JSON list of C-alpha atoms and ligand atoms in Angstrom, two decimals:
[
{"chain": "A", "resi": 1, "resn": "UNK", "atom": "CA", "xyz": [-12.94, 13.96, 12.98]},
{"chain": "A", "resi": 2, "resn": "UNK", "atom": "CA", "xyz": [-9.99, 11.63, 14.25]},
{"chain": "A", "resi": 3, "resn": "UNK", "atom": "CA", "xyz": [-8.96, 10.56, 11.20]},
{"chain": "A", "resi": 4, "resn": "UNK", "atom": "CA", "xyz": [-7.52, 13.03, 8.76]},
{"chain": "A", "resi": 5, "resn": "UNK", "atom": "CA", "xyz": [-6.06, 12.33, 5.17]},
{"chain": "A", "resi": 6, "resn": "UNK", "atom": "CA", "xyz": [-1.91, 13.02, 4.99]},
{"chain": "A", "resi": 7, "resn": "UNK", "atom": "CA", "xyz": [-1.24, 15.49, 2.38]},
{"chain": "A", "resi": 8, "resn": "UNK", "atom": "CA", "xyz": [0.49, 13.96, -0.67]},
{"chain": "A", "resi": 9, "resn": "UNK", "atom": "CA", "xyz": [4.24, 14.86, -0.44]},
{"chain": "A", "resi": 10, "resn": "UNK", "atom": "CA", "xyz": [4.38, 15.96, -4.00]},
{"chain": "A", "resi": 11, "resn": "UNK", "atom": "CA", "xyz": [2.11, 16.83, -6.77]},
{"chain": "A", "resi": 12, "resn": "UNK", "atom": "CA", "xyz": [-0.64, 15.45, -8.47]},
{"chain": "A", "resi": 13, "resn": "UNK", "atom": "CA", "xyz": [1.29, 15.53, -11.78]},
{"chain": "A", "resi": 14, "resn": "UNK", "atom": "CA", "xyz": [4.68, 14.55, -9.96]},
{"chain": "A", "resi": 15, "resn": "UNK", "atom": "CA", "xyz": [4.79, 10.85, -10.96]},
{"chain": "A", "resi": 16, "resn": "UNK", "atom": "CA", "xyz": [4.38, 11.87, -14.99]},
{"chain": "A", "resi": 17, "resn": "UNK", "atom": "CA", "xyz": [4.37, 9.49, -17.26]},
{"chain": "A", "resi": 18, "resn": "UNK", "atom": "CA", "xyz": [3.73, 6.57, -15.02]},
{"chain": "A", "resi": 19, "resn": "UNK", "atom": "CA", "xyz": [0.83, 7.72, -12.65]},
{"chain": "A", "resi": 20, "resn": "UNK", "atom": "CA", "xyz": [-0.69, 10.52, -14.73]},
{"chain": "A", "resi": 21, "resn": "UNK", "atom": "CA", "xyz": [-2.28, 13.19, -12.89]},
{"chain": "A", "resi": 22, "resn": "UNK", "atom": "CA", "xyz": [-5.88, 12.19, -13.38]},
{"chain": "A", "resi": 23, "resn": "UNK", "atom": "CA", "xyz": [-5.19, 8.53, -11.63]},
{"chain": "A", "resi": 24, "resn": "UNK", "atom": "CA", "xyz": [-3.28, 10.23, -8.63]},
{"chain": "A", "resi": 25, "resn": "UNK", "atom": "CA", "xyz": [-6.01, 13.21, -8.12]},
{"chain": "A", "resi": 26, "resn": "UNK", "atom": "CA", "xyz": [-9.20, 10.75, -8.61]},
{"chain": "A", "resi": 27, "resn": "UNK", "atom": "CA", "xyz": [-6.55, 8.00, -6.35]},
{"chain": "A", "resi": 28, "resn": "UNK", "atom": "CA", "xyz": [-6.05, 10.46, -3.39]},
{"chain": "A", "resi": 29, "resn": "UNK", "atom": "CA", "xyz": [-9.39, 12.54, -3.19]},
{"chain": "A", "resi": 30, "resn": "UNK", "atom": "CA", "xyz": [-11.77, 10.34, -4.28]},
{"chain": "A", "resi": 31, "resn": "UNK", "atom": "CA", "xyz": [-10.68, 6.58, -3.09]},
{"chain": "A", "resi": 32, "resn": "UNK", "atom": "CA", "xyz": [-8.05, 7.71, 0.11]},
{"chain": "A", "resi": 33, "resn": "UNK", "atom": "CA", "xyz": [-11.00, 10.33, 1.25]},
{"chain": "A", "resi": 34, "resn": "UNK", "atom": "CA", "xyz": [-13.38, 8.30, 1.49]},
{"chain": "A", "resi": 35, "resn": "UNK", "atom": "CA", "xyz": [-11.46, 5.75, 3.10]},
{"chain": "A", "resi": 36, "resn": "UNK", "atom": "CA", "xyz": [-11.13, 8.36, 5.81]},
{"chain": "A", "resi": 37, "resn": "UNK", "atom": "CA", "xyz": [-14.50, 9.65, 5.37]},
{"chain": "A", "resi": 38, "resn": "UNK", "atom": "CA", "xyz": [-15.93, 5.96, 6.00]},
{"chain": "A", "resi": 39, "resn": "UNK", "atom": "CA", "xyz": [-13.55, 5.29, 8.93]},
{"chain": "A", "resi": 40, "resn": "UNK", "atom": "CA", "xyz": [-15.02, 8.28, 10.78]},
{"chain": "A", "resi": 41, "resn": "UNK", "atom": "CA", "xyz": [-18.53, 7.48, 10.09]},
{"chain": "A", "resi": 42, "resn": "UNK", "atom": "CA", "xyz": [-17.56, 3.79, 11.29]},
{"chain": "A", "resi": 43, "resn": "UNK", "atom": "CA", "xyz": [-15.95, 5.11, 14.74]},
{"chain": "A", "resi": 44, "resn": "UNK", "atom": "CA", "xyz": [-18.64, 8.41, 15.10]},
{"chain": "A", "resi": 45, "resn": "UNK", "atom": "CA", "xyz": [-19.93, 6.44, 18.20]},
{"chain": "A", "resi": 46, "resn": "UNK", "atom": "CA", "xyz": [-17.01, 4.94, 19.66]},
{"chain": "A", "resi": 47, "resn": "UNK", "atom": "CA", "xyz": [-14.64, 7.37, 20.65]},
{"chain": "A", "resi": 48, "resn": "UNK", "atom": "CA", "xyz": [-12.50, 5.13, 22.72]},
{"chain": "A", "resi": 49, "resn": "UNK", "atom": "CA", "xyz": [-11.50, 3.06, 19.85]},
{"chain": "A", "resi": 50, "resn": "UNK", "atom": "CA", "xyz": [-11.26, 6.14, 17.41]},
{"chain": "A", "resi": 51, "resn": "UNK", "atom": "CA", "xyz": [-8.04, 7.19, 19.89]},
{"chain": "A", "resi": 52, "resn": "UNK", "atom": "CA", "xyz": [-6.19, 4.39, 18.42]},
{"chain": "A", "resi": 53, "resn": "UNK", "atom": "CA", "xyz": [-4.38, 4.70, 15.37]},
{"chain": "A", "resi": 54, "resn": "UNK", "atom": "CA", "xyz": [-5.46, 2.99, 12.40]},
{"chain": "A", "resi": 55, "resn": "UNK", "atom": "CA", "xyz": [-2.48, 0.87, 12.50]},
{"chain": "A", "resi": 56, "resn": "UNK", "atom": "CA", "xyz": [-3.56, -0.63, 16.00]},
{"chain": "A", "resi": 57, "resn": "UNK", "atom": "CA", "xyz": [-7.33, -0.98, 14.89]},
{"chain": "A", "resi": 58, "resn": "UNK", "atom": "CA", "xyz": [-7.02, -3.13, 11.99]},
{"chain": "A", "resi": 59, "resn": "UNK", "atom": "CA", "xyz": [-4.04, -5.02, 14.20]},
{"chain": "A", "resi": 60, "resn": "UNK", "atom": "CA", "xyz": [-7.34, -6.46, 16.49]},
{"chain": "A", "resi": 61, "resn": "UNK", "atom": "CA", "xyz": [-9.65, -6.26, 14.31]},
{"chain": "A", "resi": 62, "resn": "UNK", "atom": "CA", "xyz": [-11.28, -9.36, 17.08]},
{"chain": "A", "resi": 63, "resn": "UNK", "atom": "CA", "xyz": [-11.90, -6.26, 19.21]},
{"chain": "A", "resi": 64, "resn": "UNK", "atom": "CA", "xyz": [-14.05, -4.02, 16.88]},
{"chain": "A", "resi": 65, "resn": "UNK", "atom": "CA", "xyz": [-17.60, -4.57, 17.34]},
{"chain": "A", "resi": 66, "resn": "UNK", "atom": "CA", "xyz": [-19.12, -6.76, 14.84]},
{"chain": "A", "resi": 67, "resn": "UNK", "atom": "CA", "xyz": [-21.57, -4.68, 13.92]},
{"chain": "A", "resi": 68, "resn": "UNK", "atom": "CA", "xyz": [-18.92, -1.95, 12.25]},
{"chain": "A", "resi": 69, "resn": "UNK", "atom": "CA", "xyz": [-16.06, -4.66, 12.17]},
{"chain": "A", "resi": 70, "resn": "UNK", "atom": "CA", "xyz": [-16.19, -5.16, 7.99]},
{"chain": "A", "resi": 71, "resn": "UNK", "atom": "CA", "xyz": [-16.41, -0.98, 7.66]},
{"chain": "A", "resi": 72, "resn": "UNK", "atom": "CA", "xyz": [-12.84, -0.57, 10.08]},
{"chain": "A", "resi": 73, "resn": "UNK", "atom": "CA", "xyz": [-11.19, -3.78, 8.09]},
{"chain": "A", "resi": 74, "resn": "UNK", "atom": "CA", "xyz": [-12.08, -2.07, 4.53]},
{"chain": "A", "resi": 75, "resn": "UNK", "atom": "CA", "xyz": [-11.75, 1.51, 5.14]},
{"chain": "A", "resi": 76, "resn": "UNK", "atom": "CA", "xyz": [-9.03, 1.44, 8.15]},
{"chain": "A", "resi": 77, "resn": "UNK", "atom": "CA", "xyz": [-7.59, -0.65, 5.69]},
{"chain": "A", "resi": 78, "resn": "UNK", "atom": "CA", "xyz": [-7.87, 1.60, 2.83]},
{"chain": "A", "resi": 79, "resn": "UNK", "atom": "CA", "xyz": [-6.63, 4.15, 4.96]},
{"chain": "A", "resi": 80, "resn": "UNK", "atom": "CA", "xyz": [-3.71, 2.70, 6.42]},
{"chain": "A", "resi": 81, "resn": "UNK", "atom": "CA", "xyz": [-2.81, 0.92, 2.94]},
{"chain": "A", "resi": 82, "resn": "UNK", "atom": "CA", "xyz": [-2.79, 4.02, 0.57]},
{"chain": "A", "resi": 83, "resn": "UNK", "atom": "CA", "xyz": [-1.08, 6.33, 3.62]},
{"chain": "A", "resi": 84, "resn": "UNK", "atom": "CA", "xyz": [1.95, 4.03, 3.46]},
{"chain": "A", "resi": 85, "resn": "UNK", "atom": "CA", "xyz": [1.63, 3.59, -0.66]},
{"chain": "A", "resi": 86, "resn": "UNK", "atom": "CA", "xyz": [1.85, 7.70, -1.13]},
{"chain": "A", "resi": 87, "resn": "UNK", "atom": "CA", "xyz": [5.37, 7.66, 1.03]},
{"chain": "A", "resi": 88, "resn": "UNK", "atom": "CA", "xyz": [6.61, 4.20, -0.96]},
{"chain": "A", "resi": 89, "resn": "UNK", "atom": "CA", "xyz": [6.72, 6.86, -4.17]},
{"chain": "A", "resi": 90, "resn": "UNK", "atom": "CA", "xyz": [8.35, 9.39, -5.52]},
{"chain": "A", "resi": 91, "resn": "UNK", "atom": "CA", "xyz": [9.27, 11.36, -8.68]},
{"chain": "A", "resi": 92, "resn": "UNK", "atom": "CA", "xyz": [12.51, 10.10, -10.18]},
{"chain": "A", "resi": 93, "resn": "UNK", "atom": "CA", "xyz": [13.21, 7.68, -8.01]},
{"chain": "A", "resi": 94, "resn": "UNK", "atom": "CA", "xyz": [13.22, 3.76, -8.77]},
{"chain": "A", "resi": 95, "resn": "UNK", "atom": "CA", "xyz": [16.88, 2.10, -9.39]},
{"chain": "A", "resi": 96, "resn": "UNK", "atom": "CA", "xyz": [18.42, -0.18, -6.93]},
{"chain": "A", "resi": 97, "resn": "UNK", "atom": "CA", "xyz": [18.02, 0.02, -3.29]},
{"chain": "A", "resi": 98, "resn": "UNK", "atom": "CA", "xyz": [21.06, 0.36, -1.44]},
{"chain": "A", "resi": 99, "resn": "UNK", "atom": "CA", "xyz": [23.46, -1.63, 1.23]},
{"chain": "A", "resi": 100, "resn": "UNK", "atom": "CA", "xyz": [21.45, -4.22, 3.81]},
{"chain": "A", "resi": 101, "resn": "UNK", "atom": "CA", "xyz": [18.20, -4.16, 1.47]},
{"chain": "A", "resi": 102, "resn": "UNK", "atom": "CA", "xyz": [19.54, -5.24, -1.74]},
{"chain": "A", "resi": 103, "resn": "UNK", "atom": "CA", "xyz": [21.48, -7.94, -0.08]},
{"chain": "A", "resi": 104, "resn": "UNK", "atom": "CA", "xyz": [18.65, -8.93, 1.86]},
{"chain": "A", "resi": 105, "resn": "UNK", "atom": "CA", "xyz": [16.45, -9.21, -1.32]},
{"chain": "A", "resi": 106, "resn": "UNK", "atom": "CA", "xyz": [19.62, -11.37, -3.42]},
{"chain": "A", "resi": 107, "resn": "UNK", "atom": "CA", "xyz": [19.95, -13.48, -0.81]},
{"chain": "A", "resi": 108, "resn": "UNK", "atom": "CA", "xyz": [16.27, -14.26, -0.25]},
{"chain": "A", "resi": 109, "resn": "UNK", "atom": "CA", "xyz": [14.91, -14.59, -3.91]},
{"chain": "A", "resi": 110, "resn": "UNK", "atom": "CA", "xyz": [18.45, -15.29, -5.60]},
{"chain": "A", "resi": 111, "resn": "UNK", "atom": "CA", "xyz": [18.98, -11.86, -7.16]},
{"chain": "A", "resi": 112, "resn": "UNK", "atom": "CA", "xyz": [16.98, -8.18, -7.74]},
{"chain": "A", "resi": 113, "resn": "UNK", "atom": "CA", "xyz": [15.71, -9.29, -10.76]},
{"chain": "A", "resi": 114, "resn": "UNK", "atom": "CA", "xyz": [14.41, -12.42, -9.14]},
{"chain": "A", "resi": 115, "resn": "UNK", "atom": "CA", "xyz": [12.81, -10.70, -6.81]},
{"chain": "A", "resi": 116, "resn": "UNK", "atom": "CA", "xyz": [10.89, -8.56, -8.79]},
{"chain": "A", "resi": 117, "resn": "UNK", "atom": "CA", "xyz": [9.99, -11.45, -10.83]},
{"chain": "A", "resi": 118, "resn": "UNK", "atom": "CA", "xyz": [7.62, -12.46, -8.04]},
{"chain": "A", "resi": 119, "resn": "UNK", "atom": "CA", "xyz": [6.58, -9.27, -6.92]},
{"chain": "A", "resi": 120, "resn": "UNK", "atom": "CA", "xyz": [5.30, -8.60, -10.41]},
{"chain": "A", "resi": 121, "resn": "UNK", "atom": "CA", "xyz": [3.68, -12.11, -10.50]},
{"chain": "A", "resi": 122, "resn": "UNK", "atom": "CA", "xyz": [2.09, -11.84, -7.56]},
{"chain": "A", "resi": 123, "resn": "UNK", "atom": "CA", "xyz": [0.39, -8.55, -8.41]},
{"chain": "A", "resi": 124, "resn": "UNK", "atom": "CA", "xyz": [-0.90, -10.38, -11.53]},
{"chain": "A", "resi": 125, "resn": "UNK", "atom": "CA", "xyz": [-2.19, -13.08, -9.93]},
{"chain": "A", "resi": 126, "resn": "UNK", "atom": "CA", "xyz": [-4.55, -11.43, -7.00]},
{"chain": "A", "resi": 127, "resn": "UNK", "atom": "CA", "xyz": [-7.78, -11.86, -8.19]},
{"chain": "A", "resi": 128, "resn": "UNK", "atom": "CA", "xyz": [-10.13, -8.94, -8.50]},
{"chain": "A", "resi": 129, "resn": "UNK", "atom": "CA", "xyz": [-8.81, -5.97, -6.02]},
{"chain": "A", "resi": 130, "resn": "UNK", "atom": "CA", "xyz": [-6.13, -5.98, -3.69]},
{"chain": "A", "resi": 131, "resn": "UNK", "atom": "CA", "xyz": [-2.16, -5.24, -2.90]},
{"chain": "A", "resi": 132, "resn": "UNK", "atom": "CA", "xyz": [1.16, -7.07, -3.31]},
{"chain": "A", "resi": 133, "resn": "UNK", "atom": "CA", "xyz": [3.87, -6.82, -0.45]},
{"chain": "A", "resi": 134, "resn": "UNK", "atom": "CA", "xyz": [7.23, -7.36, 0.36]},
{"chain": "A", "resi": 135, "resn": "UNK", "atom": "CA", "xyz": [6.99, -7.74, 3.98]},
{"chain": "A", "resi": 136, "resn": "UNK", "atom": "CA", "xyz": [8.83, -9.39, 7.00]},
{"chain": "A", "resi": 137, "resn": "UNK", "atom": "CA", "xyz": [7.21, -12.59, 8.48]},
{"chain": "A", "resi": 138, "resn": "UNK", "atom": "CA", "xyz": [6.61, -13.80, 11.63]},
{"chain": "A", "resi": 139, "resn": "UNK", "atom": "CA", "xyz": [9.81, -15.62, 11.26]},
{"chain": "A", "resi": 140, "resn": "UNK", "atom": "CA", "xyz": [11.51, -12.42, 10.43]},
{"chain": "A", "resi": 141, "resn": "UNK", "atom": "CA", "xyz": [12.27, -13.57, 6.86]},
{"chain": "A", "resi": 142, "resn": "UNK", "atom": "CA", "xyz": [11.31, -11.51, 3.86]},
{"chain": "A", "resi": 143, "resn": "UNK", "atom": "CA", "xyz": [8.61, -12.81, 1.97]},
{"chain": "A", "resi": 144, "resn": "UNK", "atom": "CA", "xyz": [6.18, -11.37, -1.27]},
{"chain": "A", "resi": 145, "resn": "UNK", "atom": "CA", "xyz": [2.49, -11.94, -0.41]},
{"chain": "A", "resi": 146, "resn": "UNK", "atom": "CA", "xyz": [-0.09, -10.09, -1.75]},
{"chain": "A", "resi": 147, "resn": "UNK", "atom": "CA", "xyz": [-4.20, -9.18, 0.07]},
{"chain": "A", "resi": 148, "resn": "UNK", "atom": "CA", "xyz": [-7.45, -9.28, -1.09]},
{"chain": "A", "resi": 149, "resn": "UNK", "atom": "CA", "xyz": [-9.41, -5.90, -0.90]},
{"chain": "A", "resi": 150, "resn": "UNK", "atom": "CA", "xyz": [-7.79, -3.13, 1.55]},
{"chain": "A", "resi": 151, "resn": "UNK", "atom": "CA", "xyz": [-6.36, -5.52, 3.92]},
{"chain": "A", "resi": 152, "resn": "UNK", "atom": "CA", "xyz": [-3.11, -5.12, 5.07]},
{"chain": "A", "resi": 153, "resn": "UNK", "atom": "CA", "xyz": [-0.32, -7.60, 6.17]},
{"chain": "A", "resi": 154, "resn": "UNK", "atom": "CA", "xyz": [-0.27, -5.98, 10.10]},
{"chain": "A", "resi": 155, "resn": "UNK", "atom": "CA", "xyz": [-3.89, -7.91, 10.06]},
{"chain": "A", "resi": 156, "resn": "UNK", "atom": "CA", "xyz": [-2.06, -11.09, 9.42]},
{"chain": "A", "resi": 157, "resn": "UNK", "atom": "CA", "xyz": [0.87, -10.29, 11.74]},
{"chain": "A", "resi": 158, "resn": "UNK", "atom": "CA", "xyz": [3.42, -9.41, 8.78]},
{"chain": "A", "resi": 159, "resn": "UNK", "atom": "CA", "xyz": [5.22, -6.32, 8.28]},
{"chain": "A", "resi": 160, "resn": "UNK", "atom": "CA", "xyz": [4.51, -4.34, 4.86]},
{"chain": "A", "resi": 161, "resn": "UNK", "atom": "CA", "xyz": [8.50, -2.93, 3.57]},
{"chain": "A", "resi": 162, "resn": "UNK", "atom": "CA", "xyz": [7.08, -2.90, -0.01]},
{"chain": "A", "resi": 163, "resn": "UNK", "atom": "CA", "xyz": [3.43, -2.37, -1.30]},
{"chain": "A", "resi": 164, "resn": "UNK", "atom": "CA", "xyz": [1.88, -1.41, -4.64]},
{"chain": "A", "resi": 165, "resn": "UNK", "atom": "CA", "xyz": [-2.26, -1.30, -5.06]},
{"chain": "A", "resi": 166, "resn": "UNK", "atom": "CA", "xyz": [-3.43, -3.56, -7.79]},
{"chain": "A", "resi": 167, "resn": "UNK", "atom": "CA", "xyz": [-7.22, -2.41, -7.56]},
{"chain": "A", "resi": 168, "resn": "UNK", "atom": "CA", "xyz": [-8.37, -1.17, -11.21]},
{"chain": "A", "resi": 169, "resn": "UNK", "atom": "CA", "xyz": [-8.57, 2.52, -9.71]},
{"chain": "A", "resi": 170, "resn": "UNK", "atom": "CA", "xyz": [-4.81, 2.44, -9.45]},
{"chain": "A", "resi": 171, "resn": "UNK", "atom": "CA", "xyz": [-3.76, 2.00, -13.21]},
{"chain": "A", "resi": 172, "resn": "UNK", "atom": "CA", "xyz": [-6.84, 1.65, -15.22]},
{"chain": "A", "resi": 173, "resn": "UNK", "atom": "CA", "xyz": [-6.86, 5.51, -16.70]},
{"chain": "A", "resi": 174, "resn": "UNK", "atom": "CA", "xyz": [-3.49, 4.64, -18.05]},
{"chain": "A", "resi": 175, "resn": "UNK", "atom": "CA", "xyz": [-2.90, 1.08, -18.71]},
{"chain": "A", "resi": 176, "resn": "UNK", "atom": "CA", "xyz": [-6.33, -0.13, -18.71]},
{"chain": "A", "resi": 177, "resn": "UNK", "atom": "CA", "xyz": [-6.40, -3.71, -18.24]},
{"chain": "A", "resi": 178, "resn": "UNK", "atom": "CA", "xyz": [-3.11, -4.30, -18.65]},
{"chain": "A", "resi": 179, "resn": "UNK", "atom": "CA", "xyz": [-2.05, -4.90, -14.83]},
{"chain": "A", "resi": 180, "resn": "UNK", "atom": "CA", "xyz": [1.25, -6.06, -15.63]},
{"chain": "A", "resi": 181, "resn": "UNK", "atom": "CA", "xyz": [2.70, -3.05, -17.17]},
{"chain": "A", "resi": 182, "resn": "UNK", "atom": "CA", "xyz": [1.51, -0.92, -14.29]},
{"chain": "A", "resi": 183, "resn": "UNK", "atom": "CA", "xyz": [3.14, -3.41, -11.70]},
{"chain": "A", "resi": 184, "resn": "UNK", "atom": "CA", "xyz": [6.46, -3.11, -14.37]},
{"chain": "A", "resi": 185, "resn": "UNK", "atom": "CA", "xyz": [5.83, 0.95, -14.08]},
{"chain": "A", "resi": 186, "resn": "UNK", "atom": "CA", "xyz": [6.03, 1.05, -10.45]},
{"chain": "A", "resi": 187, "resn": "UNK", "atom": "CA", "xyz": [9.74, -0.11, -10.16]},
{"chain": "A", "resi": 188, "resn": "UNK", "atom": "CA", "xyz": [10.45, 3.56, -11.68]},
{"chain": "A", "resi": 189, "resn": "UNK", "atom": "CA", "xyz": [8.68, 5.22, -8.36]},
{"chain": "A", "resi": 190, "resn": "UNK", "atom": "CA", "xyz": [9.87, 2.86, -5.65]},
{"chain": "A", "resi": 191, "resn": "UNK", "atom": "CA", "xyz": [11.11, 5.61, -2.96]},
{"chain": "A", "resi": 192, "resn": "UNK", "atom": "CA", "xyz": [14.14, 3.12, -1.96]},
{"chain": "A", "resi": 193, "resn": "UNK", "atom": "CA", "xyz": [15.27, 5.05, 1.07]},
{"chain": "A", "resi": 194, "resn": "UNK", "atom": "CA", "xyz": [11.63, 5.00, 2.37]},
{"chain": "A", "resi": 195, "resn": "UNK", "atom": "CA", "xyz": [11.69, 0.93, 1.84]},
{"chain": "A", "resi": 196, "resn": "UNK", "atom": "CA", "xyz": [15.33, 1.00, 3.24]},
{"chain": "A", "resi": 197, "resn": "UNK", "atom": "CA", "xyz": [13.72, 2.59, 6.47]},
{"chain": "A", "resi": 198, "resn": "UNK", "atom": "CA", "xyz": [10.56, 0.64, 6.95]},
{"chain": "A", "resi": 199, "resn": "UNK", "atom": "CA", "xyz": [12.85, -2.85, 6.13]},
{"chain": "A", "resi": 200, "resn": "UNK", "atom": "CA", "xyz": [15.17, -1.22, 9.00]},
{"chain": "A", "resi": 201, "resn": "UNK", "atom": "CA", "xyz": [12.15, -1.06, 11.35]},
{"chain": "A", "resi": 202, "resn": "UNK", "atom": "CA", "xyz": [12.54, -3.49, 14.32]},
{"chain": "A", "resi": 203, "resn": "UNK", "atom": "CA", "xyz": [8.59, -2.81, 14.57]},
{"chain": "A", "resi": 204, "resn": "UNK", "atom": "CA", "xyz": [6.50, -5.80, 13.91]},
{"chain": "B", "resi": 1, "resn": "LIG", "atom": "FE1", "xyz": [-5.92, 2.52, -4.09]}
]
């Protein structure tokens, strides 16, 4: 199998009160597995492409074969999506980021606050499933978007700093339909030195 899941760098339990442990263990070995699972099935009879990593596949997604094109968009998606997610978390973290980032993010959006003003309104705003980003543009600015589904911002040649799932399997144990106090939940789990590395990334 080419694709394997990453193990979770800390517990099930380890993001208390804010993820409980249900939502992270049905999260990671239900919905991430079979991301992986899916991928794998998708790729079982095309081993040159399943060399690449996940990243570059859903990159050219215009070079998949149509017939399992949709399968390597949802679940290389899904895969690449919640891989990232897992590392943009951790317990008792949140605050402020640091240095380059938070001046970055004042000078873009007109303060932190302001900034996660839009982040949270974007979130609430993506219909049905899907993600909102803080990512790098083409034009190398920062910018919050958010994607339908599992897609990612490397399929629309953005670069995702900041993500945080918004399908219903992410929050709906806990918070039920209430979206927004999930997205207001998160800011206590953002892993700022992880966002401080990936916004430090020349990679695009
Ligand atoms: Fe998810």
């Amino acid at each position: 199998m080419p694709y394997e899941i990453p193990q979770l760098p800390y517990s099930f339990d380890a993001l208390e009160p804010y993820v409980n442990t249900l939502t992270m263990d049905c999260h990671y070995n239900g919905h991430h597995k079979a991301y992986v699972s899916n991928l794998n099935k998708a790729l079982a009879e095309h081993p040159a492409l399943a060399e690449k990593s996940p990243e570059e596949l859903i990159q050219n997604l215009a070079a998949i074969p149509e017939k399992i094109r949709t399968a390597v968009r949802n679940n290389g998606g899904g895969h690449v999506n919640h891989s990232m997610f897992w590392k943009m978390m951790a317990p008792r973290a949140g605050g402020l980021p640091s240095g380059k980032l938070l001046e970055a993010l004042a000078s873009t959006f007109g303060s932190f606050a302001e900034f996660q003003g839009k982040f949270e309104a974007a979130g609430l705003a993506r219909f049905g499933s899907g993600w909102v980003w803080l990512v790098r543009n083409q034009s190398g600015a920062l910018e919050v978007t958010s994607t339908a589904n599992q897609d990612n911002p490397l399929m629309e040649g953005n670069y995702p700093i900041l993500g945080c799932d918004v399908w219903e399997h992410a929050y709906y144990l806990k918070y039920q339909f209430r979206r927004g106090e999930w997205l207001k939940a998160f800011w206590n789990l953002v892993n700022w030195p992880e966002i401080e590395r990936r916004f430090a990334t020349k990679a695009s």
